[in-house]
Structure formats: C-alpha cells, structure tokens
XYZ file of C-alpha atoms in Angstrom:
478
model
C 4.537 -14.851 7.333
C 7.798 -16.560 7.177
C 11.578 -16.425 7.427
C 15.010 -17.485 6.732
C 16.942 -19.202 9.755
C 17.193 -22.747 10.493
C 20.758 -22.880 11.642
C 21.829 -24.706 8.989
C 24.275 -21.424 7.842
C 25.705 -23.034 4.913
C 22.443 -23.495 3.123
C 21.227 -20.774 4.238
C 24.136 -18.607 2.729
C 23.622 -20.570 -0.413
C 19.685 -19.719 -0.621
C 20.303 -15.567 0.230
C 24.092 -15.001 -0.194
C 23.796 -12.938 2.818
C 27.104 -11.651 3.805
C 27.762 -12.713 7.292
C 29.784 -9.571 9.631
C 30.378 -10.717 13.309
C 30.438 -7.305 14.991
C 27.101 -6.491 13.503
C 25.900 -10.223 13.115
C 21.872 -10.519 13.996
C 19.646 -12.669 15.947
C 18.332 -15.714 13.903
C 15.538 -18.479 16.153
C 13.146 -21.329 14.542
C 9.320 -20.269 15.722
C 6.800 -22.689 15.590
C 2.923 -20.980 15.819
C 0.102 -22.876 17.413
C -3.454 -21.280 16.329
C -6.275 -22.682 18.070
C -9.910 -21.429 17.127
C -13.032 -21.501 19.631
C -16.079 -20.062 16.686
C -19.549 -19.354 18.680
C -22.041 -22.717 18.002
C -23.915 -20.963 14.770
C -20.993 -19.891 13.285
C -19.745 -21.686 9.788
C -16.252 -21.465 8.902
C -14.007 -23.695 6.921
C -11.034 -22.837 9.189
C -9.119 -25.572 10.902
C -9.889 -25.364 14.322
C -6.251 -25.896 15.432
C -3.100 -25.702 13.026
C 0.553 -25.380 13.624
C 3.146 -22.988 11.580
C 6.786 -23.395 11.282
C 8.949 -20.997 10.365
C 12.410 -19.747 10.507
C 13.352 -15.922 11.234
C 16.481 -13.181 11.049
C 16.647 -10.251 12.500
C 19.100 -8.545 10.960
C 20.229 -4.454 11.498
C 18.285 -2.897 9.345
C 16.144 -5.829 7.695
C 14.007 -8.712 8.608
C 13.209 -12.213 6.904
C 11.090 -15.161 7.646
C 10.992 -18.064 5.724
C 7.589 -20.504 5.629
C 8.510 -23.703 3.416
C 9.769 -22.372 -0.218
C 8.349 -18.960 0.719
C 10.622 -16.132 2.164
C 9.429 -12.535 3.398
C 12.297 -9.710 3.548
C 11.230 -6.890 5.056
C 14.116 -3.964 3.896
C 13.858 -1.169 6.700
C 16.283 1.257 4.623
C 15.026 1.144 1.444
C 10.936 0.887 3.037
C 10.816 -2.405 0.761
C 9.374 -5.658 1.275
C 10.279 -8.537 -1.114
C 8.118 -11.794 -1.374
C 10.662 -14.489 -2.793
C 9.320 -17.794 -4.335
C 12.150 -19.978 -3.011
C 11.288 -22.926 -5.377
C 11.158 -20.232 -8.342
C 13.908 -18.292 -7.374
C 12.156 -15.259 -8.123
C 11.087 -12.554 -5.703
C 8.300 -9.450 -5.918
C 8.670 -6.126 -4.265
C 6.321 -4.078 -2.583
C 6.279 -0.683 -0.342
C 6.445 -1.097 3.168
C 3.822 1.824 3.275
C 1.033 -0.541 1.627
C 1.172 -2.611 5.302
C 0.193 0.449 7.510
C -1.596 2.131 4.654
C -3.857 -0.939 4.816
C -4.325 -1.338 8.157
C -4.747 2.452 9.488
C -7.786 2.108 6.767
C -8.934 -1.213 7.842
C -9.096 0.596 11.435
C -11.583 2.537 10.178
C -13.617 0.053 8.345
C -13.880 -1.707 11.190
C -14.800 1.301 13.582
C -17.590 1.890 11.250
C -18.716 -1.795 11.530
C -18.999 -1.491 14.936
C -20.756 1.785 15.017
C -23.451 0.625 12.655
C -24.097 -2.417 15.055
C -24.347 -0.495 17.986
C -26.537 1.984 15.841
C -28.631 -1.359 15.518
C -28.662 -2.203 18.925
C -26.569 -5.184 18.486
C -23.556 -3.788 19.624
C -22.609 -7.302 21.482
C -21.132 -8.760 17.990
C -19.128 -6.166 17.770
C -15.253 -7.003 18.309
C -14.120 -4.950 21.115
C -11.978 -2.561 20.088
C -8.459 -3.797 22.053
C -9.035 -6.843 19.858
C -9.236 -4.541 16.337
C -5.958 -2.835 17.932
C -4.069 -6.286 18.604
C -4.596 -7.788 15.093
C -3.797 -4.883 12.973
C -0.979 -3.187 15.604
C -2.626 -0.195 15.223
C -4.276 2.356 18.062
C -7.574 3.525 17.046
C -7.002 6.257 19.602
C -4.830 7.657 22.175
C -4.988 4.765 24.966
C -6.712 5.829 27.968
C -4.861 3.559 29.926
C -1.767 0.870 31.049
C -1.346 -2.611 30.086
C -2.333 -4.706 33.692
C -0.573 -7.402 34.996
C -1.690 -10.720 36.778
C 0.832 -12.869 37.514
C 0.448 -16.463 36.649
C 2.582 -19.844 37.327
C 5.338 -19.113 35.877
C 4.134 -16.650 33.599
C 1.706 -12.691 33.430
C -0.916 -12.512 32.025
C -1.343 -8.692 30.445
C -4.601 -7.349 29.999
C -6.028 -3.947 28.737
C -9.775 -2.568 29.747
C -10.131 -5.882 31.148
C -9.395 -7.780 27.775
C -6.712 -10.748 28.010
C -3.988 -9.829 25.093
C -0.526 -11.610 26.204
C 0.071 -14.443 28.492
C 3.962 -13.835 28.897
C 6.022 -16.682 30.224
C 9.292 -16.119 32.121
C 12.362 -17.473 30.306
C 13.977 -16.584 27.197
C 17.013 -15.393 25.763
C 18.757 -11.914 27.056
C 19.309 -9.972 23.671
C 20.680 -6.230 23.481
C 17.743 -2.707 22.492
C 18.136 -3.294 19.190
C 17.300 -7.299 18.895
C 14.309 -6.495 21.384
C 12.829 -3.801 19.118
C 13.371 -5.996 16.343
C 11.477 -9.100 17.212
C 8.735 -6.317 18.223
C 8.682 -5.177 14.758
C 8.963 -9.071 13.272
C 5.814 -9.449 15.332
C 4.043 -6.340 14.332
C 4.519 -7.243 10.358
C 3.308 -10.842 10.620
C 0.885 -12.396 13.135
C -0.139 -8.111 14.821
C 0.035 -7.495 18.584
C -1.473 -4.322 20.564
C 0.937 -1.687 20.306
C 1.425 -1.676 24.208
C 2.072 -4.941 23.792
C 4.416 -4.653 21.185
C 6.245 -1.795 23.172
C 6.667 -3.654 26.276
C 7.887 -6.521 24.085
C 10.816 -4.044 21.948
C 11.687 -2.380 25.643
C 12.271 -6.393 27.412
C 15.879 -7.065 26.551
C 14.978 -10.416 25.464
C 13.153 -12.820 22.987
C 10.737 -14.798 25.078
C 11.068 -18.693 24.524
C 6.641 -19.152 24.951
C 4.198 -16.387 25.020
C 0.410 -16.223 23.751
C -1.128 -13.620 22.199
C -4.914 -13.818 22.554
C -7.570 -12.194 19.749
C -11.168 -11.850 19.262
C -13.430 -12.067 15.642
C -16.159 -11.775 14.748
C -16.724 -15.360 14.343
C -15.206 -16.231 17.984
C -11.881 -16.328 19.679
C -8.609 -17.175 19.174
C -5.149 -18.067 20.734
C -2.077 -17.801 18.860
C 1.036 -20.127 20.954
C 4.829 -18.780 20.121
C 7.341 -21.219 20.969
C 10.577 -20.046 20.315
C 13.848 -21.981 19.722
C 17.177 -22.564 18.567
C 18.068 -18.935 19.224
C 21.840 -17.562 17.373
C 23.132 -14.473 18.067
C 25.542 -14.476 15.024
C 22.973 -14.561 11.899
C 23.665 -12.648 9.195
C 23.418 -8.614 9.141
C 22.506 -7.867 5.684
C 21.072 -9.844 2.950
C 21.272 -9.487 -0.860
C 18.774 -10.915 -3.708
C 21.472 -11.519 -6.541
C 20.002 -14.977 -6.285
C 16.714 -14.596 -7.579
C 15.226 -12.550 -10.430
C 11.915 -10.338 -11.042
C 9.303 -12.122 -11.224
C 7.292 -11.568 -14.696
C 3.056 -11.485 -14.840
C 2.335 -14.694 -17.140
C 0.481 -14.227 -20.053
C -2.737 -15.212 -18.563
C -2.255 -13.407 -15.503
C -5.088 -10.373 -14.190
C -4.548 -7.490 -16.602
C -3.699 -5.540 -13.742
C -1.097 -7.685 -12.208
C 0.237 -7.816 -16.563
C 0.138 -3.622 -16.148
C 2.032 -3.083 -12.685
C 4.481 -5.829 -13.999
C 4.879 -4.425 -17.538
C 5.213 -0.362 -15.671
C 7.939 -1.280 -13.501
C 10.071 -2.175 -15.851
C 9.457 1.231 -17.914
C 12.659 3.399 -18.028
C 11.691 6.955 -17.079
C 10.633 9.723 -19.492
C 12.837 10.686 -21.807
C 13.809 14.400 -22.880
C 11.706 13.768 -26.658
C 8.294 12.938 -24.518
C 7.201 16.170 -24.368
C 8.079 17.962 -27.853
C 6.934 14.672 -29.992
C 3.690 15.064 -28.350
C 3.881 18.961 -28.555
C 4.551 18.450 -32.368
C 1.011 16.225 -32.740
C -0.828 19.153 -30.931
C 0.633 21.360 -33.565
C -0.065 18.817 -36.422
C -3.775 18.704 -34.977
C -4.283 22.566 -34.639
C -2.997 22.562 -38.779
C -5.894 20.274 -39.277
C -8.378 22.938 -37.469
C -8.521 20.361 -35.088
C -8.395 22.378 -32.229
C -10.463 19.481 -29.586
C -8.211 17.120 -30.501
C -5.334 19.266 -30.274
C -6.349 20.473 -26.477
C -6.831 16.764 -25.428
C -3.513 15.795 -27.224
C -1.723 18.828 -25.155
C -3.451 17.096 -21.775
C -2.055 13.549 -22.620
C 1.391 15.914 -22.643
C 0.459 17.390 -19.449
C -0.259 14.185 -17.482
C 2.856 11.823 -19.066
C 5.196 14.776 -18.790
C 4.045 17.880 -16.445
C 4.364 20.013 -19.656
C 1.826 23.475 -19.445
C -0.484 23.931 -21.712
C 0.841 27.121 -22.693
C 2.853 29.018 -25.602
C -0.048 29.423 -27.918
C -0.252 31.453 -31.026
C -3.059 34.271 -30.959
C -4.724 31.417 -34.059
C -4.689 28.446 -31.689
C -6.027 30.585 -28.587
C -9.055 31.671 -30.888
C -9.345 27.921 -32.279
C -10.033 26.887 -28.697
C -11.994 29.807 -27.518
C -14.261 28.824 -30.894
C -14.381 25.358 -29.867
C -17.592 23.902 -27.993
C -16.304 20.966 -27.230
C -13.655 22.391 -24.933
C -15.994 24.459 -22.886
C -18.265 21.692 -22.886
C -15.676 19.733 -21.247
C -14.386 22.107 -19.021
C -17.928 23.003 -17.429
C -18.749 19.562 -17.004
C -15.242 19.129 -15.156
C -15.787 21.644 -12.641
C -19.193 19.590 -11.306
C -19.095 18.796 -7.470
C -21.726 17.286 -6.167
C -23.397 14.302 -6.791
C -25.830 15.295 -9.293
C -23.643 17.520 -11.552
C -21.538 14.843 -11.456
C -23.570 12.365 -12.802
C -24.146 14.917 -15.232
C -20.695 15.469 -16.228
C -20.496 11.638 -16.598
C -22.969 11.725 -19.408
C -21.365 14.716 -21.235
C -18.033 13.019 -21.101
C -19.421 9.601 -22.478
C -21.024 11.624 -24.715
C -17.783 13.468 -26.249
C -15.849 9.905 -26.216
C -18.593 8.559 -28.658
C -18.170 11.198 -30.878
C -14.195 11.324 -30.896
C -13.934 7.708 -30.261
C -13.573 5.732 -27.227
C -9.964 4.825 -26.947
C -9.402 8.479 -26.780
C -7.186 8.287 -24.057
C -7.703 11.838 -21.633
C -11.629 11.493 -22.152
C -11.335 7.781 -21.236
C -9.388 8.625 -17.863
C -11.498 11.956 -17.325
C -14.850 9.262 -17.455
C -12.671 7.174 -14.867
C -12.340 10.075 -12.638
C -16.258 10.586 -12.479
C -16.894 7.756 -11.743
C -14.452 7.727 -8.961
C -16.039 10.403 -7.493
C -19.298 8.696 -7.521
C -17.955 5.712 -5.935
C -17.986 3.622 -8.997
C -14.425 1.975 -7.902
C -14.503 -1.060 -9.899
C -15.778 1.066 -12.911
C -13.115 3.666 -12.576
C -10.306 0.965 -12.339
C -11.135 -0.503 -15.915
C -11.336 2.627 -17.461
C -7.210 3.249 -15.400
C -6.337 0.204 -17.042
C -7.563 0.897 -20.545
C -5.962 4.005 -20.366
C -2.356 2.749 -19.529
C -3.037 -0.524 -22.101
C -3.001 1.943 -24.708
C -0.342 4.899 -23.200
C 1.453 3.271 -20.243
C 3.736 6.175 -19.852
C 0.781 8.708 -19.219
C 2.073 8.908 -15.932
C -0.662 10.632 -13.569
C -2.908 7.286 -14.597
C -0.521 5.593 -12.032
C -1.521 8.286 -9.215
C -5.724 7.992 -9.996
C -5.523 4.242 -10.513
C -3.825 3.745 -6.963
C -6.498 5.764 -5.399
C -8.869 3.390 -6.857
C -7.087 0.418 -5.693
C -6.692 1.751 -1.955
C -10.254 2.314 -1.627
C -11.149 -1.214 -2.464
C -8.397 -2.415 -0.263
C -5.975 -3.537 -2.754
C -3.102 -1.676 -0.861
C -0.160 -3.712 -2.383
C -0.718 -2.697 -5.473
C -2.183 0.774 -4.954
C 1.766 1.254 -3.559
C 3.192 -0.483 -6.511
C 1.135 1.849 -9.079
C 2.374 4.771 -7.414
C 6.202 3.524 -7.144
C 5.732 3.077 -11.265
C 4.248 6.780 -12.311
C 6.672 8.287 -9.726
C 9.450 6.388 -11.225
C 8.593 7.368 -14.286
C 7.875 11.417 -13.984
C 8.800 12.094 -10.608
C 8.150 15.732 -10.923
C 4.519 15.245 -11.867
C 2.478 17.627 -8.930
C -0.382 14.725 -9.091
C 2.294 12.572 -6.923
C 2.113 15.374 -4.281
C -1.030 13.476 -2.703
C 0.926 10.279 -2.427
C 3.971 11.477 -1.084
C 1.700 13.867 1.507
C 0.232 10.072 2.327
C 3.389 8.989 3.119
C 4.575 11.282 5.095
C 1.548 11.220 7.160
C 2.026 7.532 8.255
C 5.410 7.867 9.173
C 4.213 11.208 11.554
C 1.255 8.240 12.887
C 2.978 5.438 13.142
C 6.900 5.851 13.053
C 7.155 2.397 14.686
C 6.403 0.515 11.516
C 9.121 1.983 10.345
C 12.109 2.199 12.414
C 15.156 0.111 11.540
C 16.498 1.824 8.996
C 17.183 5.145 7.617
C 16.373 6.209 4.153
C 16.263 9.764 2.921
C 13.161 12.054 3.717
C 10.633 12.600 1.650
C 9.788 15.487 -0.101
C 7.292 17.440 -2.553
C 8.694 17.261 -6.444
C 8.223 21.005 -7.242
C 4.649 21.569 -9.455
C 4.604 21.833 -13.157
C 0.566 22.511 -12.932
C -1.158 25.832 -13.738
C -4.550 26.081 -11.669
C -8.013 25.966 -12.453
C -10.377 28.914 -12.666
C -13.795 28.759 -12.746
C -14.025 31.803 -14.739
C -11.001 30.868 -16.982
C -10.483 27.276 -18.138
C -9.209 27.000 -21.165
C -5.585 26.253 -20.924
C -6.084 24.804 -17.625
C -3.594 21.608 -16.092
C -5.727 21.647 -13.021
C -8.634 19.562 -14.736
C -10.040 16.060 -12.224
C-alpha cells in the first residue's frame, strides 16, 4: 500500500517517466497513516500497538500509484493490471486486478461461515460484526438494509451503520472535480478497505478530506486507522509508463511455483506445428499397437491445443474399443460422488504405475481427483509436475488456478490463468474463468471503474462432450 507523489516532480519523472499533460494532469497528496491497536486483555499478538505509514499517492485518469519507501503499487484501470515495482531493483511484477475482488468476495464468505459456526456454538459474541467484515474488505455481504447515520462532532461527523462507528469525517480538505473524488474512493478501496457506503459517500464529496478515521473491528480487538492528508497538487501526472524497469525473473531458488508462473509468462503462444507434431506421435503410437498410449497422447493434444479427438481410421477406432485401459479410464472418470471418487483415484494411480508416472494426462487426471476430494495441496503438486514436464499443456493453467483460489492464493490463481489463456486462448476450459470474470464486474463494477478496456467474451469451444454411454473419443473428460 503505497504510491508515487512527493512533489518533488523532477525525481519523480525520473523514477516513472510519466508523461506529464496539463489539461488532463491528476491529483497527487503525501498521506501519512496512523494505526493504533486496542487487542482484548487475553489476546497475544506480535503487532505494534501503534505504527505510522508514509506514503506518497497519484491519482491519475485512468490509473493509480502509491509509493511506500522503494516500493511502488500501480494500479492500471484500462488494461485491469496492477504492477508491484521494486524501486531499489528497478523491476516490477504484474498481476490481474480481478485477483483483489476475487479474493475478497471469497474471503466474505469465509468469514460469514466463521461467524455462523460461532453462533452455531453459542459464542456468537467473538464474532466480528458483519459492518466490520464489509469495511475491511469493501465488500457488501448483502444488499444494505439501511443508510449511513450521521452525528455531528466538533468539527467533524461521525458516520455510523447499525449502530457501528465506521468514519469519523473531519471538515476541511481540498475541493477536487467527480472524477478526483471517485478516485481517491477507489485509492482507498484497493489499499487500507472502507464500507462501500462509506466509500460512496467519499467518491460523491467533491473533495479529498485533509483528516478522517476509519474505524475496524477483529477478531483480536479494535482498531483505528488516522488519514492525514497533505501537500495536495492538482497537476500530477495523467499517465504513467514502466520503460524504466524490467520483468522481474523467479531466482533459481525461488518456490517452484513462483519458477512456473514466471517461466509461463514468458511462453510465446502456440504455434500452428503444436497440434500435427503431437497428432503425428498418436499415429506413431497406434503403429506400435499402442492404442492407450496413443488415446492419452491425443488428450495431451486436446488440452495444449483444443484439437478433437477425432478423424480415426476404422483400425484405430477398433484398437481403442479393444483397449481396457481406456474404458477403465473413462468409467472411473465419470465418478461423482465421494466414494466413486476415491475409487477413481485408485484406478488412476493404478494406470500411472503401470505406464509410468510422469505420464503427463494421467498425472493431471490424478490431480483433478483429488481436487474434487478437497485434496488442494495434493492436487497443486501434481499441476505443477504436469507443467515441469509440458508447460504448454495449456488447460493445466485453468485446473491449477482453481486450486490456488481455493486455498486463497488469488494472485497467482489470476496469473496462471493470464498464462494458459495467453497461450491457447481458444481452449473452452478458459470459459469458467472468463464466466468468473464477468461475474465480478456484474457484482462489483466499482472496483473497476476508471478505465475502459474491451469486454469480455467466450473463445468459441473446440470440445466434443461426454456421454455416459459413449466415451471413447471424448474431450469432455475432468
């Protein structure tokens, strides 16, 4: 949670090379963040009790940027990017704006179910109320039932909702036109949260307010966040540009996921030879009367490419109907619940010990299993072996961002996405992501607004669908 003005434009030009137009110039202020901590007596924490942030922030037209120290935050509102930048470094990371929301409208939930198990308990008192879940992640966990309520202070209101304090608003600040209003609203939303009635009254004010508090409950206790806001510009720079910096690369001892992600976004898509190189193995393999081998071989097409599994001779349709192996798959594939499931786990570790297990498809069908059962961590080192060994197999990307999501690990859920799409776009397995997406821009456009990329939209399906009474051949497989 940082950003880029001090006022000092020179440097600052030198450390973005933003290009500075005066009709469209932004609004640029130094914040400084008081966070002061009050934890109930039998609660241990090792978090300072009081601590003070600095930072320096642009609103520009259609980004943001706050700058901490040697690390800047640029949120890009057209292109639905969000680059970390190691000042000292010079190097910068991207992410998807969609992992922010995508995280918290989750994290909503969590945290709903928290609170329903402790009331289920009868302990329903360390619960967080729910205004305060709302004001941290800027998200509504419902349709409010009612208006913020004023009480009017010295010199300030105080703004409360079902009786819960959540902004003590002082009086002054700086006029600023619709757009700068809704702008420091949506600098606020990204970094330190606000109630989204808050954060509405806030983008509708016509001005950045020079001291405000925004107060928050935990489960640990309470807490007050100060804002003091100062040395306020109205002729920042309006865009930005990052031909200063360069990619950041995964070091050789970094995470083997964080080596993946880094390797995969550098991948140039799928070239026109993808599909009939690994076409010609399948036909090398059915030569050999290897017709299992050949059917996985022809999946492994299907998921890097979208190709069918289709055009067979009358010899290679018999191979496969002859083939146990391939049914034996393909029943176990079609389990639902739990138990057949866990069944279908066993068959399929059972068919990678007898092919081998860095057979690729069988390694990522296991990983799907076990995603089903819940097994996330499981399921996420089975992804990764997969891509270690064929990191253009492009649906990988799609399954090993589910896994990610559902143990929180938005950021890079979003970034394994952004690689498979960018490298087979037309694969129908992205259809679930980009449905995602489109969803959280329908719930919650205001994370969103300042810019005005292209809409999304469904990459037509190269799939042929299962049949529980016809399998073989089938795309449609978990």
């Amino acid at each position: 949670m940082t950003a880029l003005f001090t006022l000092r434009h020179a440097s600052l030009a030198a450390v973005l090379l933003l290009a500075s137009v005066a009709a469209q110039a932004g609004v640029a202020f130094h914040l400084a963040v008081t966070t002061e901590r009050q934890n109930h007596p039998d609660v241990k924490t090792s978090l300072p009790a009081r601590v003070t942030q600095d930072s320096d922030v642009v609103l520009g037209r259609h980004y943001l940027s706050v700058r901490t120290g040697k690390h800047m935050t640029v949120l890009d509102f057209s292109a639905r990017r969000r680059h970390e930048i190691d000042l000292a470094a010079a190097t910068y990371d991207s992410y998807s704006l969609f992992d922010a929301v995508g995280y918290r409208s989750i994290e909503l939930r969590h945290r709903q179910g928290i609170a329903g198990v402790l009331q289920a308990g009868g302990v329903e008192q360390h619960a967080t109320p729910r205004v305060y879940e709302e004001q941290a992640l800027s998200v509504l966990a419902d349709k409010r039932r009612g208006p913020l309520l004023p009480h009017v202070l010295d010199g300030a209101v105080l703004w409360s909702l079902d009786q819960q304090p959540l902004l003590n608003l002082a009086i002054g600040g700086s006029p600023v036109g619709d757009d700068d209003a809704r702008a420091f609203a949506q600098f606020l939303r990204y970094t330190w949260g606000g109630h989204p009635l808050v954060l509405d009254m806030l983008a509708g004010g016509k001005r950045i307010p020079a001291d405000f508090t925004l107060h928050y409950q935990e489960v640990g206790g309470s807490v007050t966040r100060r804002f003091r806001i100062s040395r306020v510009s109205a002729d920042a720079p309006a865009n930005y540009a990052l031909a200063a910096y360069r990619p950041r690369q995964a070091a050789a001892g970094a995470p083997p996921l964080e080596r993946l992600l880094d390797q995969a976004a550098r991948l140039p898509p799928l070239d026109a030879q993808a599909h009939p190189a690994l076409r010609a193995e399948a036909e090398r393999l059915f030569a050999a009367d290897k017709p299992f081998e050949a059917f996985l071989t022809m999946l492994d097409d299907h998921f890097s490419t979208g190709a069918l599994v289709e055009k067979l001779s009358r010899e290679q349709q018999q191979a496969m109907q002859a083939c146990e192996p391939i049914h034996v798959l393909t029943r176990a594939l079609l389990a639902r619940d739990k138990e057949g499931i866990a069944a279908a786990l066993a068959t399929v570790q059972d068919l990678r010990a007898q092919t081998g297990m860095e057979q690729p498809v069988l390694a990522l069908f296991e990983g799907n299993l076990r995603a089903k059962l819940g097994q996330w961590p499981e399921a996420t080192a089975l992804y990764l072996q997969v891509l270690q060994a064929k990191p253009r197999m492009a649906a990988v990307y799609q399954d090993l961002g589910d896994a990610l999501l559902a143990q929180f690990d938005a950021p890079n859920a979003w970034r394994s996405w952004d690689a498979g799409r960018a490298l087979a776009p037309g694969l129908r397995q992205f259809n679930k992501v980009n449905g995602l997406e489109r969803s959280l821009l329908e719930a919650y456009p205001a994370f969103f607004t300042g810019g005005a990329p292209a809409p999304l939209k469904d990459q037509p399906s190269t799939s042929r669908p299962a049949s529980r009474t016809k399998t073989v051949g089938s795309t449609n497989l978990p």
